[in-house]
Amino acid sequence: MRVATWNVNSIRARVGRVTDWLVREDIDVLAMQEIKCKETQFPFEPFAEAGYEVELHGLNQWNGVAFASRLPMEDLTVGFEGVPGFGKPDENGALPAEARALGVTVNGVRLWSLYVPNGRDLENAHYTYKLEWLKQLAVDTRKWIAEYPEQPLALMGDFNIAPLDTDVWDLAAFEGSTHISPLERAAFAEFEALGLADVVRPLVPTGYTYWDYKQLRFPRNEGMRIDFIMGSPAFQQLVSDARIDRNERKGDAPSDHVPVVVDLELDTEDDDDRPMIFG
DNA sequence: ATGCCATGCGTCGCATGA
């Protein structure tokens, strides 16, 4: 089973690019972030024609997460328990919900499409929101792992954190900025403390997943590695290959992020390429 | 410090992004 994550930066602006890529790259399940639309606006038809069902969580023109899959999706979960909101409180003091997390199960593998809040800057309320959002996600993930320790689980998406100094093109340029702060990196490390690991890094040690549209960042290869597939121990055992599709930053109207892909070896798959041992 | 691109909304100026 081939699984991917991609911050598409508006699905309506890029639907042909995304569906072409799904078919060409033989993807089974794609987690998307920043679809930037609600359900009534989502371009379902091109996905259906390409052979993919879609589940999505989109509230407005901001954020929005989705899955496209050619395998059955089960146990859809919109958001996670205790997920904080952001913005102006309503008359009851509740903050508006944002569309940043969607969970599904495919072939028994639990998958999340996550769009972690940006943070904006270190003094911004959005930064506090980012840290709280990650903390609650870790609480929810800890509970899940305790309840279903044998089930493969992956948190996939745009984490908006560069865990390593080498995950940004110039650390000095990020001095005092978000994405590299100790608190953000500590929040990321909490998932590793739960036993999750970036399953792409060992197979793809270098390379970025995002390049700003401005200032010739892509031609200069001045990017950031902020999109990850964080797998539980059971998930890690299934991974047979991984790649970052840098080519998708090229050409007409690309997203500023590129897809991150993993191949999983599941028992349910055909084993025609294996030698016959019995019979 | 910056919004140099790019997106969507709602009417061409603003919010957002990392």
PDB file of C-alpha atoms in Angstrom, chain A residues 44-185:
ATOM      1  CA  PHE A  44     -15.025  15.412  -6.188  1.00  0.00           C
ATOM      2  CA  GLU A  45     -15.509  14.527  -9.850  1.00  0.00           C
ATOM      3  CA  PRO A  46     -11.868  14.566 -10.987  1.00  0.00           C
ATOM      4  CA  PHE A  47     -10.974  12.366  -8.026  1.00  0.00           C
ATOM      5  CA  ALA A  48     -13.806   9.931  -8.798  1.00  0.00           C
ATOM      6  CA  GLU A  49     -12.735   9.753 -12.451  1.00  0.00           C
ATOM      7  CA  ALA A  50      -9.221   8.938 -11.292  1.00  0.00           C
ATOM      8  CA  GLY A  51     -10.625   6.183  -9.055  1.00  0.00           C
ATOM      9  CA  TYR A  52     -10.422   7.893  -5.662  1.00  0.00           C
ATOM     10  CA  GLU A  53     -12.963   8.418  -2.916  1.00  0.00           C
ATOM     11  CA  VAL A  54     -12.561  11.569  -0.852  1.00  0.00           C
ATOM     12  CA  GLU A  55     -13.232  12.318   2.806  1.00  0.00           C
ATOM     13  CA  LEU A  56     -12.667  15.858   3.966  1.00  0.00           C
ATOM     14  CA  HIS A  57     -12.921  18.321   6.817  1.00  0.00           C
ATOM     15  CA  GLY A  58     -13.216  21.866   5.481  1.00  0.00           C
ATOM     16  CA  LEU A  59     -14.990  24.782   7.136  1.00  0.00           C
ATOM     17  CA  ASN A  60     -14.053  27.792   4.975  1.00  0.00           C
ATOM     18  CA  GLN A  61     -11.289  29.175   2.739  1.00  0.00           C
ATOM     19  CA  TRP A  62      -8.617  28.568   5.352  1.00  0.00           C
ATOM     20  CA  ASN A  63      -6.895  25.328   6.326  1.00  0.00           C
ATOM     21  CA  GLY A  64      -8.903  22.206   5.501  1.00  0.00           C
ATOM     22  CA  VAL A  65      -7.708  18.583   5.482  1.00  0.00           C
ATOM     23  CA  ALA A  66      -8.748  15.572   3.405  1.00  0.00           C
ATOM     24  CA  PHE A  67      -8.010  12.026   2.296  1.00  0.00           C
ATOM     25  CA  ALA A  68      -8.222  10.664  -1.228  1.00  0.00           C
ATOM     26  CA  SER A  69      -8.160   6.864  -1.324  1.00  0.00           C
ATOM     27  CA  ARG A  70      -8.800   4.067  -3.803  1.00  0.00           C
ATOM     28  CA  LEU A  71      -9.129   1.655  -0.875  1.00  0.00           C
ATOM     29  CA  PRO A  72     -12.076   1.748   1.551  1.00  0.00           C
ATOM     30  CA  MET A  73     -11.827   4.331   4.339  1.00  0.00           C
ATOM     31  CA  GLU A  74     -13.309   3.532   7.731  1.00  0.00           C
ATOM     32  CA  ASP A  75     -13.670   5.100  11.173  1.00  0.00           C
ATOM     33  CA  LEU A  76     -13.600   8.721  10.014  1.00  0.00           C
ATOM     34  CA  THR A  77     -12.656  11.078  12.856  1.00  0.00           C
ATOM     35  CA  VAL A  78     -13.024  14.857  12.465  1.00  0.00           C
ATOM     36  CA  GLY A  79     -10.574  16.630  14.742  1.00  0.00           C
ATOM     37  CA  PHE A  80      -9.242  15.090  17.936  1.00  0.00           C
ATOM     38  CA  GLU A  81     -10.375  15.144  21.540  1.00  0.00           C
ATOM     39  CA  GLY A  82      -9.620  18.434  23.264  1.00  0.00           C
ATOM     40  CA  VAL A  83      -8.525  20.177  20.037  1.00  0.00           C
ATOM     41  CA  PRO A  84      -8.257  23.907  20.773  1.00  0.00           C
ATOM     42  CA  GLY A  85      -9.889  26.592  18.620  1.00  0.00           C
ATOM     43  CA  PHE A  86      -8.569  29.965  17.557  1.00  0.00           C
ATOM     44  CA  GLY A  87     -10.001  33.431  16.990  1.00  0.00           C
ATOM     45  CA  LYS A  88     -12.670  35.568  18.573  1.00  0.00           C
ATOM     46  CA  PRO A  89     -14.594  33.866  21.402  1.00  0.00           C
ATOM     47  CA  ASP A  90     -18.333  33.422  20.893  1.00  0.00           C
ATOM     48  CA  GLU A  91     -20.930  34.520  23.502  1.00  0.00           C
ATOM     49  CA  ASN A  92     -20.058  31.422  25.556  1.00  0.00           C
ATOM     50  CA  GLY A  93     -16.345  32.116  25.396  1.00  0.00           C
ATOM     51  CA  ALA A  94     -15.642  29.208  23.018  1.00  0.00           C
ATOM     52  CA  LEU A  95     -13.024  29.771  20.320  1.00  0.00           C
ATOM     53  CA  PRO A  96     -13.902  28.945  16.692  1.00  0.00           C
ATOM     54  CA  ALA A  97     -12.930  25.465  15.526  1.00  0.00           C
ATOM     55  CA  GLU A  98     -10.450  25.133  12.657  1.00  0.00           C
ATOM     56  CA  ALA A  99     -10.220  22.305  10.092  1.00  0.00           C
ATOM     57  CA  ARG A 100      -6.773  20.883  10.780  1.00  0.00           C
ATOM     58  CA  ALA A 101      -7.126  17.183  11.638  1.00  0.00           C
ATOM     59  CA  LEU A 102      -8.856  14.228  10.009  1.00  0.00           C
ATOM     60  CA  GLY A 103      -8.395  10.542  10.834  1.00  0.00           C
ATOM     61  CA  VAL A 104      -9.268   7.435   8.803  1.00  0.00           C
ATOM     62  CA  THR A 105      -8.450   3.739   8.876  1.00  0.00           C
ATOM     63  CA  VAL A 106      -7.375   2.013   5.650  1.00  0.00           C
ATOM     64  CA  ASN A 107      -6.468  -1.679   5.513  1.00  0.00           C
ATOM     65  CA  GLY A 108      -6.329  -1.614   9.306  1.00  0.00           C
ATOM     66  CA  VAL A 109      -3.790   1.223   9.297  1.00  0.00           C
ATOM     67  CA  ARG A 110      -4.784   4.306  11.276  1.00  0.00           C
ATOM     68  CA  LEU A 111      -3.883   7.490   9.382  1.00  0.00           C
ATOM     69  CA  TRP A 112      -4.165  11.191  10.244  1.00  0.00           C
ATOM     70  CA  SER A 113      -4.011  14.176   7.914  1.00  0.00           C
ATOM     71  CA  LEU A 114      -2.715  17.071  10.029  1.00  0.00           C
ATOM     72  CA  TYR A 115      -2.195  20.745   9.362  1.00  0.00           C
ATOM     73  CA  VAL A 116      -0.385  22.086  12.409  1.00  0.00           C
ATOM     74  CA  PRO A 117      -0.999  25.813  13.071  1.00  0.00           C
ATOM     75  CA  ASN A 118       1.706  28.093  11.706  1.00  0.00           C
ATOM     76  CA  GLY A 119       2.434  30.088  14.862  1.00  0.00           C
ATOM     77  CA  ARG A 120       3.110  33.314  12.916  1.00  0.00           C
ATOM     78  CA  ASP A 121       5.669  34.680  15.396  1.00  0.00           C
ATOM     79  CA  LEU A 122       6.921  33.880  18.850  1.00  0.00           C
ATOM     80  CA  GLU A 123       4.875  36.610  20.550  1.00  0.00           C
ATOM     81  CA  ASN A 124       1.668  35.847  18.660  1.00  0.00           C
ATOM     82  CA  ALA A 125      -1.373  34.155  20.211  1.00  0.00           C
ATOM     83  CA  HIS A 126      -1.179  31.800  17.224  1.00  0.00           C
ATOM     84  CA  TYR A 127       2.132  30.504  18.563  1.00  0.00           C
ATOM     85  CA  THR A 128       0.551  29.632  21.928  1.00  0.00           C
ATOM     86  CA  TYR A 129      -2.294  28.020  19.993  1.00  0.00           C
ATOM     87  CA  LYS A 130       0.200  25.980  17.959  1.00  0.00           C
ATOM     88  CA  LEU A 131       1.870  24.619  21.093  1.00  0.00           C
ATOM     89  CA  GLU A 132      -1.441  23.821  22.784  1.00  0.00           C
ATOM     90  CA  TRP A 133      -2.750  22.149  19.612  1.00  0.00           C
ATOM     91  CA  LEU A 134       0.346  19.921  19.468  1.00  0.00           C
ATOM     92  CA  LYS A 135       0.103  19.140  23.185  1.00  0.00           C
ATOM     93  CA  GLN A 136      -3.507  17.995  22.850  1.00  0.00           C
ATOM     94  CA  LEU A 137      -2.659  15.958  19.760  1.00  0.00           C
ATOM     95  CA  ALA A 138       0.042  14.206  21.774  1.00  0.00           C
ATOM     96  CA  VAL A 139      -2.425  13.512  24.601  1.00  0.00           C
ATOM     97  CA  ASP A 140      -4.881  12.008  22.128  1.00  0.00           C
ATOM     98  CA  THR A 141      -2.143  10.002  20.394  1.00  0.00           C
ATOM     99  CA  ARG A 142      -0.891   8.648  23.722  1.00  0.00           C
ATOM    100  CA  LYS A 143      -4.400   7.406  24.531  1.00  0.00           C
ATOM    101  CA  TRP A 144      -4.726   5.792  21.108  1.00  0.00           C
ATOM    102  CA  ILE A 145      -1.419   3.972  21.377  1.00  0.00           C
ATOM    103  CA  ALA A 146      -2.305   2.741  24.863  1.00  0.00           C
ATOM    104  CA  GLU A 147      -5.636   1.417  23.595  1.00  0.00           C
ATOM    105  CA  TYR A 148      -4.453  -0.040  20.268  1.00  0.00           C
ATOM    106  CA  PRO A 149      -0.722  -0.754  20.676  1.00  0.00           C
ATOM    107  CA  GLU A 150      -0.622  -3.313  17.850  1.00  0.00           C
ATOM    108  CA  GLN A 151      -2.392  -1.178  15.255  1.00  0.00           C
ATOM    109  CA  PRO A 152      -0.131   0.651  12.795  1.00  0.00           C
ATOM    110  CA  LEU A 153      -0.619   4.407  13.236  1.00  0.00           C
ATOM    111  CA  ALA A 154       0.825   7.369  11.335  1.00  0.00           C
ATOM    112  CA  LEU A 155       0.500  11.095  11.916  1.00  0.00           C
ATOM    113  CA  MET A 156       0.999  12.645   8.494  1.00  0.00           C
ATOM    114  CA  GLY A 157       1.085  16.211   7.338  1.00  0.00           C
ATOM    115  CA  ASP A 158       2.450  19.695   7.565  1.00  0.00           C
ATOM    116  CA  PHE A 159       3.914  19.945  11.071  1.00  0.00           C
ATOM    117  CA  ASN A 160       5.172  23.506  10.565  1.00  0.00           C
ATOM    118  CA  ILE A 161       8.249  22.556  12.590  1.00  0.00           C
ATOM    119  CA  ALA A 162      11.808  22.029  11.374  1.00  0.00           C
ATOM    120  CA  PRO A 163      13.110  19.478  13.899  1.00  0.00           C
ATOM    121  CA  LEU A 164      16.761  19.655  12.835  1.00  0.00           C
ATOM    122  CA  ASP A 165      18.978  22.649  12.152  1.00  0.00           C
ATOM    123  CA  THR A 166      19.604  21.183   8.695  1.00  0.00           C
ATOM    124  CA  ASP A 167      15.854  21.263   7.989  1.00  0.00           C
ATOM    125  CA  VAL A 168      16.122  24.958   7.075  1.00  0.00           C
ATOM    126  CA  TRP A 169      18.436  26.398   4.437  1.00  0.00           C
ATOM    127  CA  ASP A 170      19.982  28.950   6.781  1.00  0.00           C
ATOM    128  CA  LEU A 171      19.491  28.681  10.515  1.00  0.00           C
ATOM    129  CA  ALA A 172      20.632  32.283  11.011  1.00  0.00           C
ATOM    130  CA  ALA A 173      17.777  33.475   8.791  1.00  0.00           C
ATOM    131  CA  PHE A 174      15.326  31.880  11.258  1.00  0.00           C
ATOM    132  CA  GLU A 175      16.784  33.420  14.389  1.00  0.00           C
ATOM    133  CA  GLY A 176      13.843  34.506  16.544  1.00  0.00           C
ATOM    134  CA  SER A 177      11.297  32.952  14.180  1.00  0.00           C
ATOM    135  CA  THR A 178       8.808  30.151  14.501  1.00  0.00           C
ATOM    136  CA  HIS A 179       9.383  26.597  13.210  1.00  0.00           C
ATOM    137  CA  ILE A 180      12.779  26.183  14.872  1.00  0.00           C
ATOM    138  CA  SER A 181      12.093  27.386  18.426  1.00  0.00           C
ATOM    139  CA  PRO A 182      12.976  25.091  21.338  1.00  0.00           C
ATOM    140  CA  LEU A 183       9.341  24.864  22.450  1.00  0.00           C
ATOM    141  CA  GLU A 184       8.185  23.785  18.987  1.00  0.00           C
ATOM    142  CA  ARG A 185      10.958  21.221  18.741  1.00  0.00           C
TER     143      ARG A 185
END
